[in-house]
Amino acid sequence: EVAQENKRLRGLLNMAETVQDWQPKGATVIARSSQGWYETITIDGGSKDGFAVGMPVISGDGLIGRIWQVTDNTAEVLLITDTESAVAAVAEITRDAGIVEGGRSNKLLMVHIPAESKIVKGQIIISSGLGSYYPPGLRIGTIGKIKKSNGGLTLQAEIIPFVDFNKVESVLVLLNSGANIDTKDSGEESTNDASD
């Protein structure tokens, strides 16, 4: 157990070093949503710790989501696997852009990828930094199956997340020290075209 905890903490430290202009602060998962409309986790830090709605949350493996609700001592995090979640994203190598949305059964989909994109299975997808919530460069997952959508005008790709959301125990909340956080409009609206 100690070895596993050390491994998690090393992962968090490595992720913290990659995020510039944001102040990472650690928290522990104390509850997970088992029912209801949204896929969330609850962490043991709140407004007293400087946490606010809209702040990004990461683990040592990659992007978790963003703070959805906050009290004095706890915060609820909306996972990127939730169908209401959307993250502006880009392929790490080819720089082809799209939106990563939550899907059914804890799956992620990247939509609105230009049809002429050079994406291939196995490529790493990261946050692009567009929109108000997430800084650029946060690891999301790798490309799985790719198919055409919108009558062949765009592509849609299954994204295999780096994070095992059922096993997350420790997270980092990114307290922004530079950019503005717009808690009303993320600029990353879900399009709900997963059925295309």
Rosetta silent file (secondary structure, phi, psi, omega in degrees, C-alpha in Angstrom):
SEQUENCE: EVAQENKRLRGLLNMAETVQDWQPKGATVIARSSQGWYETITIDGGSKDGFAVGMPVISGDGLIGRIWQVTDNTAEVLLITDTESAVAAVAEITRDAGIVEGGRSNKLLMVHIPAESKIVKGQIIISSGLGSYYPPGLRIGTIGKIKKSNGGLTLQAEIIPFVDFNKVESVLVLLNSGANIDTKDSGEESTNDASD
SCORE:     score description
SCORE:     0.000 S_00000001
   1 L     0.000  -41.520  178.299    0.000    0.000    0.000 S_00000001
   2 H   -63.673  -41.206  179.015    2.847    2.384    0.824 S_00000001
   3 H   -63.422  -40.979  178.628    4.531    1.569   -2.481 S_00000001
   4 H   -65.171  -40.011  178.927    1.299    2.226   -4.377 S_00000001
   5 H   -65.445  -41.594  177.568    0.834    5.544   -2.588 S_00000001
   6 H   -61.356  -39.024  178.219    4.398    6.578   -3.402 S_00000001
   7 H   -63.867  -43.577  178.477    3.786    5.726   -7.044 S_00000001
   8 H   -62.747  -42.378 -178.574    0.628    7.871   -7.110 S_00000001
   9 H   -67.679  -37.472  176.457    2.410   10.782   -5.458 S_00000001
  10 H   -63.025  -40.008  177.799    5.318   10.578   -7.910 S_00000001
  11 H   -63.096  -41.124  178.332    2.823   10.685  -10.760 S_00000001
  12 H   -64.299  -41.800  179.045    1.159   13.760   -9.274 S_00000001
  13 H   -63.302  -41.823  178.720    4.511   15.493   -8.858 S_00000001
  14 H   -62.534  -41.929  178.756    5.451   14.750  -12.455 S_00000001
  15 H   -66.849  -38.947 -179.105    2.142   16.177  -13.691 S_00000001
  16 H   -61.256  -34.262 -178.596    2.497   19.241  -11.464 S_00000001
  17 H   -71.576  -18.663 -177.375    5.835   20.037  -13.062 S_00000001
  18 H   -89.981   -9.962 -175.507    4.279   20.116  -16.546 S_00000001
  19 L  -101.888  115.220 -179.369    1.632   22.739  -15.763 S_00000001
  20 L   -98.751  150.914  177.390    2.795   26.336  -16.028 S_00000001
  21 L    65.457   13.772  176.095    0.979   29.405  -14.668 S_00000001
  22 E  -129.885  141.951 -179.986   -1.229   27.196  -12.498 S_00000001
  23 E  -101.364  105.483 -178.780   -0.770   26.414   -8.806 S_00000001
  24 E   -76.878  138.248  178.245   -1.484   22.705   -8.186 S_00000001
  25 E  -133.921  129.216 -174.475   -2.958   21.723   -4.835 S_00000001
  26 E   -75.354  151.881  175.441   -3.481   18.118   -3.740 S_00000001
  27 E  -153.614  163.185 -178.851   -6.734   16.525   -2.620 S_00000001
  28 E  -117.128  140.765  177.377   -8.084   13.054   -1.915 S_00000001
  29 E   -73.735  127.768 -178.787  -11.160   11.409   -3.391 S_00000001
  30 E  -116.408  -10.944  178.457  -13.713   10.760   -0.636 S_00000001
  31 E  -161.780  155.956  176.231  -16.783    9.709   -2.656 S_00000001
  32 E  -129.988  145.420  177.843  -17.900    8.665   -6.133 S_00000001
  33 L   -73.117  132.034  178.930  -21.279    9.115   -7.756 S_00000001
  34 L  -112.901   -9.620  179.135  -23.099    5.806   -8.071 S_00000001
  35 L  -157.653  176.739 -179.346  -26.369    7.137   -9.434 S_00000001
  36 L    99.622 -171.504 -171.752  -27.996   10.278  -10.732 S_00000001
  37 L   -83.354  -27.599 -170.006  -27.517   12.303  -13.883 S_00000001
  38 L  -117.587  150.975  174.711  -23.817   13.123  -13.661 S_00000001
  39 L   -95.276  111.644 -174.523  -20.551   11.209  -13.362 S_00000001
  40 E  -139.501  163.222  165.644  -18.667   12.866  -10.517 S_00000001
  41 E  -127.248  157.253  177.200  -16.216   12.351   -7.695 S_00000001
  42 E  -114.229  134.366 -178.946  -16.044   14.287   -4.435 S_00000001
  43 E  -116.367  159.242 -172.241  -12.724   15.520   -3.038 S_00000001
  44 L   -90.084   48.797  174.447  -11.733   16.627    0.460 S_00000001
  45 L  -151.615  147.146 -177.194  -11.072   20.282   -0.288 S_00000001
  46 L  -141.937 -151.116 -176.300  -13.358   23.241   -0.842 S_00000001
  47 H   -63.395  -26.723  177.161  -13.583   26.994   -0.936 S_00000001
  48 H   -66.375  -21.829  178.975  -11.542   27.223    2.279 S_00000001
  49 H   -96.375    4.108 -179.722   -8.672   25.678    0.310 S_00000001
  50 L    91.897    5.753 -179.882   -9.052   28.115   -2.559 S_00000001
  51 L   -78.025  143.679 -179.877  -11.049   25.749   -4.763 S_00000001
  52 L  -144.020  158.942  178.525  -13.701   27.265   -7.036 S_00000001
  53 L   -58.114  133.096  177.659  -16.160   26.166   -9.689 S_00000001
  54 L   101.166  -13.780 -178.067  -14.444   25.653  -13.039 S_00000001
  55 L   -70.831  136.773  179.585  -10.974   24.759  -11.797 S_00000001
  56 E   -69.475  152.060  178.438   -9.333   21.829  -13.658 S_00000001
  57 E  -130.561  131.219 -178.412   -8.575   18.591  -11.827 S_00000001
  58 E  -130.217  165.242  170.675   -5.848   16.141  -12.886 S_00000001
  59 L  -122.098 -174.524  178.003   -4.221   12.958  -11.638 S_00000001
  60 L   -68.745  -14.853 -179.317   -0.776   11.532  -12.212 S_00000001
  61 L   -96.940  -26.113 -178.637   -2.102    9.871  -15.366 S_00000001
  62 L   160.463 -159.605 -174.645   -3.909   12.766  -16.984 S_00000001
  63 E   -73.410  132.790  178.456   -6.993   14.966  -17.061 S_00000001
  64 E   -99.760  -51.396 -176.481   -9.817   14.099  -14.658 S_00000001
  65 E   163.973 -148.343  179.968  -12.327   16.919  -15.121 S_00000001
  66 E  -142.274  155.988  179.266  -13.279   20.209  -13.509 S_00000001
  67 E   -66.677  128.948 -173.774  -14.878   21.366  -10.284 S_00000001
  68 E  -104.066  -42.299  177.311  -18.629   21.368  -10.735 S_00000001
  69 E  -141.703  151.914 -178.225  -19.846   22.334   -7.266 S_00000001
  70 E  -142.603  141.394  170.796  -18.022   23.496   -4.157 S_00000001
  71 L  -118.010 -172.442  179.482  -18.723   23.846   -0.427 S_00000001
  72 L   -59.822  -39.821 -170.499  -16.468   25.124    2.343 S_00000001
  73 L  -118.806   -7.666 -179.565  -14.758   21.752    2.801 S_00000001
  74 L  -137.572  163.774  175.417  -15.549   19.615   -0.249 S_00000001
  75 E  -141.936  142.889  176.546  -15.788   19.901   -4.017 S_00000001
  76 E  -102.270  129.850 -175.609  -17.626   17.847   -6.605 S_00000001
  77 E  -108.463  122.691  174.603  -15.673   17.151   -9.793 S_00000001
  78 E   -81.137  118.927 -176.753  -17.450   16.556  -13.097 S_00000001
  79 E   -73.731  152.647  178.581  -15.470   13.842  -14.893 S_00000001
  80 L   -69.745  -11.079  176.254  -14.521   14.213  -18.546 S_00000001
  81 L   -81.803  -10.332  179.182  -16.371   10.929  -19.123 S_00000001
  82 L   -69.907  145.136 -177.307  -19.680   12.615  -18.279 S_00000001
  83 L   -66.963  -16.321  177.385  -21.920   13.282  -21.287 S_00000001
  84 L   -88.050   -4.266 -176.278  -22.093   16.969  -20.315 S_00000001
  85 L   -90.296  146.236  175.416  -18.312   17.321  -20.479 S_00000001
  86 E  -151.049  133.609 -177.429  -16.377   18.660  -23.471 S_00000001
  87 E  -127.976  123.919  173.399  -12.668   19.415  -23.788 S_00000001
  88 E   -66.006  126.324 -170.888  -11.004   21.263  -26.659 S_00000001
  89 E  -137.453  167.395 -178.525   -8.257   18.866  -27.705 S_00000001
  90 E  -150.431  147.454  174.011   -5.490   18.299  -30.234 S_00000001
  91 E   -72.497  132.145 -171.808   -3.397   15.391  -31.458 S_00000001
  92 L   -60.286  -38.221 -176.149    0.038   15.742  -29.870 S_00000001
  93 L   -93.068  -53.601 -174.325    2.022   15.089  -33.070 S_00000001
  94 L   -81.187  -17.660  179.555   -0.175   16.057  -36.037 S_00000001
  95 L    67.503   18.697  174.059   -1.914   18.945  -34.175 S_00000001
  96 L   -70.501  133.419 -171.690   -5.292   17.997  -35.640 S_00000001
  97 E  -104.487  158.465  175.673   -7.979   19.543  -33.441 S_00000001
  98 E  -172.312 -168.787  178.029  -11.381   18.454  -32.191 S_00000001
  99 E  -120.546  126.697  176.220  -13.591   18.258  -29.127 S_00000001
 100 E   -93.607  121.603 -178.269  -13.365   15.348  -26.671 S_00000001
 101 E  -115.912  153.194  172.247  -16.761   14.531  -25.215 S_00000001
 102 E   -69.398  148.781 -179.484  -17.931   12.131  -22.574 S_00000001
 103 L  -131.613 -174.371  178.687  -19.718    9.103  -23.933 S_00000001
 104 H   -72.722  147.611  175.769  -21.707    6.136  -22.791 S_00000001
 105 H    59.657   43.667  175.862  -20.060    3.526  -20.534 S_00000001
 106 H    60.548   28.360  177.276  -17.126    5.751  -19.513 S_00000001
 107 L   -98.975  157.779  176.258  -15.954    6.179  -23.094 S_00000001
 108 E  -117.018  144.753  176.786  -14.574    9.309  -24.700 S_00000001
 109 E  -127.098  136.404  172.918  -15.217   10.520  -28.226 S_00000001
 110 E  -104.340  119.449 -174.996  -13.284   13.133  -30.185 S_00000001
 111 E  -118.575  171.680  179.864  -15.612   14.848  -32.645 S_00000001
 112 E    60.787   34.152  175.428  -15.437   17.638  -35.248 S_00000001
 113 E   -84.813  126.964  179.443  -12.068   16.432  -36.530 S_00000001
 114 E   -54.279  141.789 -175.923  -11.489   17.744  -40.077 S_00000001
 115 L   -61.146  -27.689 -178.423  -11.880   15.023  -42.698 S_00000001
 116 L   -86.870    7.240 -177.923   -8.384   15.723  -44.085 S_00000001
 117 L   -62.171  154.595 -177.902   -6.749   15.149  -40.681 S_00000001
 118 L  -100.353   18.304 -177.262   -3.728   12.846  -40.407 S_00000001
 119 L   -64.996  146.984  176.403   -4.808   11.183  -37.168 S_00000001
 120 L  -139.361  161.899  179.201   -4.142    7.473  -36.758 S_00000001
 121 L   -58.462  136.693  178.054   -4.846    4.883  -34.101 S_00000001
 122 L    96.957  -13.848  179.089   -2.543    5.142  -31.097 S_00000001
 123 L   -65.652  146.915  179.156   -1.839    8.873  -31.327 S_00000001
 124 E   -84.367  135.587  177.540   -1.850   10.771  -28.030 S_00000001
 125 E  -110.508  132.560  179.779   -4.573   13.379  -27.492 S_00000001
 126 E  -128.059  164.610  175.636   -3.980   16.346  -25.180 S_00000001
 127 E   -68.931  143.725 -176.545   -5.950   19.437  -24.189 S_00000001
 128 L   -90.567  -19.860 -177.001   -5.452   22.313  -26.616 S_00000001
 129 L    92.016   -8.039  175.849   -5.942   25.161  -24.160 S_00000001
 130 L   -74.795  149.111 -174.666   -8.824   26.674  -26.135 S_00000001
 131 L    91.752 -176.203 -169.397  -11.824   27.551  -24.015 S_00000001
 132 L  -103.428  -14.315 -170.746  -11.810   28.735  -20.432 S_00000001
 133 L   -93.794  -49.819 -165.492  -11.262   25.697  -18.246 S_00000001
 134 L  -108.169  134.430  174.224   -8.230   23.633  -19.198 S_00000001
 135 L   -71.645  162.107  179.880   -4.619   24.644  -19.829 S_00000001
 136 L   -72.801  154.286  170.871   -2.867   23.183  -22.882 S_00000001
 137 L    90.038    3.798  178.408   -0.901   19.945  -22.810 S_00000001
 138 L   -78.424  129.657 -178.064   -2.909   17.867  -20.333 S_00000001
 139 E   -68.327  132.150  179.124   -2.891   14.185  -21.317 S_00000001
 140 E  -111.848  -53.059 -179.295   -6.330   12.806  -22.179 S_00000001
 141 E   174.497 -166.403  179.103   -5.839    9.480  -23.947 S_00000001
 142 E  -119.164  154.184 -178.247   -4.962    7.701  -27.165 S_00000001
 143 E   -74.386  132.573  173.470   -6.932    7.325  -30.386 S_00000001
 144 E  -104.816 -120.826 -179.417   -8.815    4.075  -30.899 S_00000001
 145 E   -69.841  143.110  178.447  -11.317    3.491  -33.681 S_00000001
 146 E  -122.540  136.449  176.137  -11.797    6.251  -36.262 S_00000001
 147 E  -145.942  162.777  178.502  -14.852    6.703  -38.458 S_00000001
 148 E   -79.953  150.636  176.766  -16.451    9.333  -40.684 S_00000001
 149 E  -142.487  172.225 -179.787  -19.319   11.455  -39.406 S_00000001
 150 H    52.209   45.269  177.952  -21.593   14.248  -40.643 S_00000001
 151 H    67.113   25.876  178.859  -21.857   12.617  -44.038 S_00000001
 152 H    89.228    2.228 -179.094  -18.106   12.290  -44.390 S_00000001
 153 L   -77.597  -26.804  179.522  -17.383   15.969  -43.719 S_00000001
 154 E  -136.870  172.513  176.127  -15.624   15.263  -40.423 S_00000001
 155 E  -113.252  157.559  175.517  -14.069   12.390  -38.502 S_00000001
 156 E  -133.983  133.935 -176.127  -14.928   10.955  -35.105 S_00000001
 157 E  -128.847  137.214  170.845  -12.478    8.970  -32.991 S_00000001
 158 E   -71.990  135.506  178.304  -12.817    6.813  -29.915 S_00000001
 159 E  -114.164  124.371  177.582  -10.392    8.007  -27.229 S_00000001
 160 E   -91.649  109.357 -173.192   -8.995    5.505  -24.739 S_00000001
 161 E   -67.577  147.291  174.045   -8.367    7.566  -21.575 S_00000001
 162 L   -70.854  -31.109 -175.902   -5.082    7.393  -19.694 S_00000001
 163 L   -85.680  133.231  168.835   -6.955    7.690  -16.399 S_00000001
 164 L   -91.405   98.239 -170.673   -8.747    4.723  -14.850 S_00000001
 165 L   -66.363  -18.187  178.332  -11.579    6.749  -13.347 S_00000001
 166 L   -81.350  -10.425 -176.074  -12.687    3.892  -11.104 S_00000001
 167 L  -119.819   10.193 -179.601   -9.318    3.826   -9.334 S_00000001
 168 L   -69.798  127.581  178.768   -8.540    7.520   -8.827 S_00000001
 169 L  -119.879  -38.698 -178.767   -7.565    8.210   -5.212 S_00000001
 170 E  -123.234  141.263 -177.899   -5.396   11.351   -5.262 S_00000001
 171 E  -136.953  168.209  170.521   -5.791   14.398   -7.503 S_00000001
 172 E  -120.112  130.154  171.586   -4.404   17.863   -8.105 S_00000001
 173 E   -95.469  131.515 -177.536   -6.662   20.888   -8.407 S_00000001
 174 E   -94.884  105.181  176.435   -5.139   23.579  -10.624 S_00000001
 175 E   -84.294  118.211 -173.594   -5.537   26.976   -9.039 S_00000001
 176 E   -73.654  131.923  179.271   -5.092   29.478  -11.834 S_00000001
 177 L  -110.699   -2.135 -176.811   -2.500   32.191  -11.246 S_00000001
 178 L  -133.054  -62.495 -175.211   -2.689   33.926  -14.604 S_00000001
 179 L   -77.935  161.523  178.026   -5.634   33.313  -16.925 S_00000001
 180 L   -84.166  143.049  173.957   -9.268   34.058  -16.132 S_00000001
 181 L  -104.753  117.219  177.516  -11.647   31.241  -15.320 S_00000001
 182 L   -95.281  108.107 -174.620  -15.094   31.794  -16.811 S_00000001
 183 L   -86.168   -0.629 -179.564  -17.444   29.650  -14.762 S_00000001
 184 L   -99.968  -35.188 -176.124  -20.476   30.416  -16.912 S_00000001
 185 L  -139.638  112.806 -175.548  -19.278   29.526  -20.409 S_00000001
 186 L   -77.884  -17.351 -172.895  -16.446   27.104  -21.016 S_00000001
 187 L    71.695   10.034 -176.899  -16.251   27.724  -24.742 S_00000001
 188 L  -132.086   61.457 -173.035  -16.220   23.924  -24.953 S_00000001
 189 L   -74.385  139.906  176.058  -19.859   23.052  -25.472 S_00000001
 190 L   -70.846  139.524 -178.256  -20.912   19.450  -25.839 S_00000001
 191 L  -102.938  -14.136  175.806  -22.370   18.718  -29.251 S_00000001
 192 L    52.550   42.644  176.148  -23.954   15.367  -28.385 S_00000001
 193 L  -108.336   31.741 -177.161  -23.355   13.896  -31.841 S_00000001
 194 L   -63.304  -18.118 -178.075  -21.999   10.629  -30.493 S_00000001
 195 L   -86.363   -3.679 -179.484  -24.617    8.776  -32.494 S_00000001
 196 L   -62.869    0.000    0.000  -23.245    9.980  -35.844 S_00000001
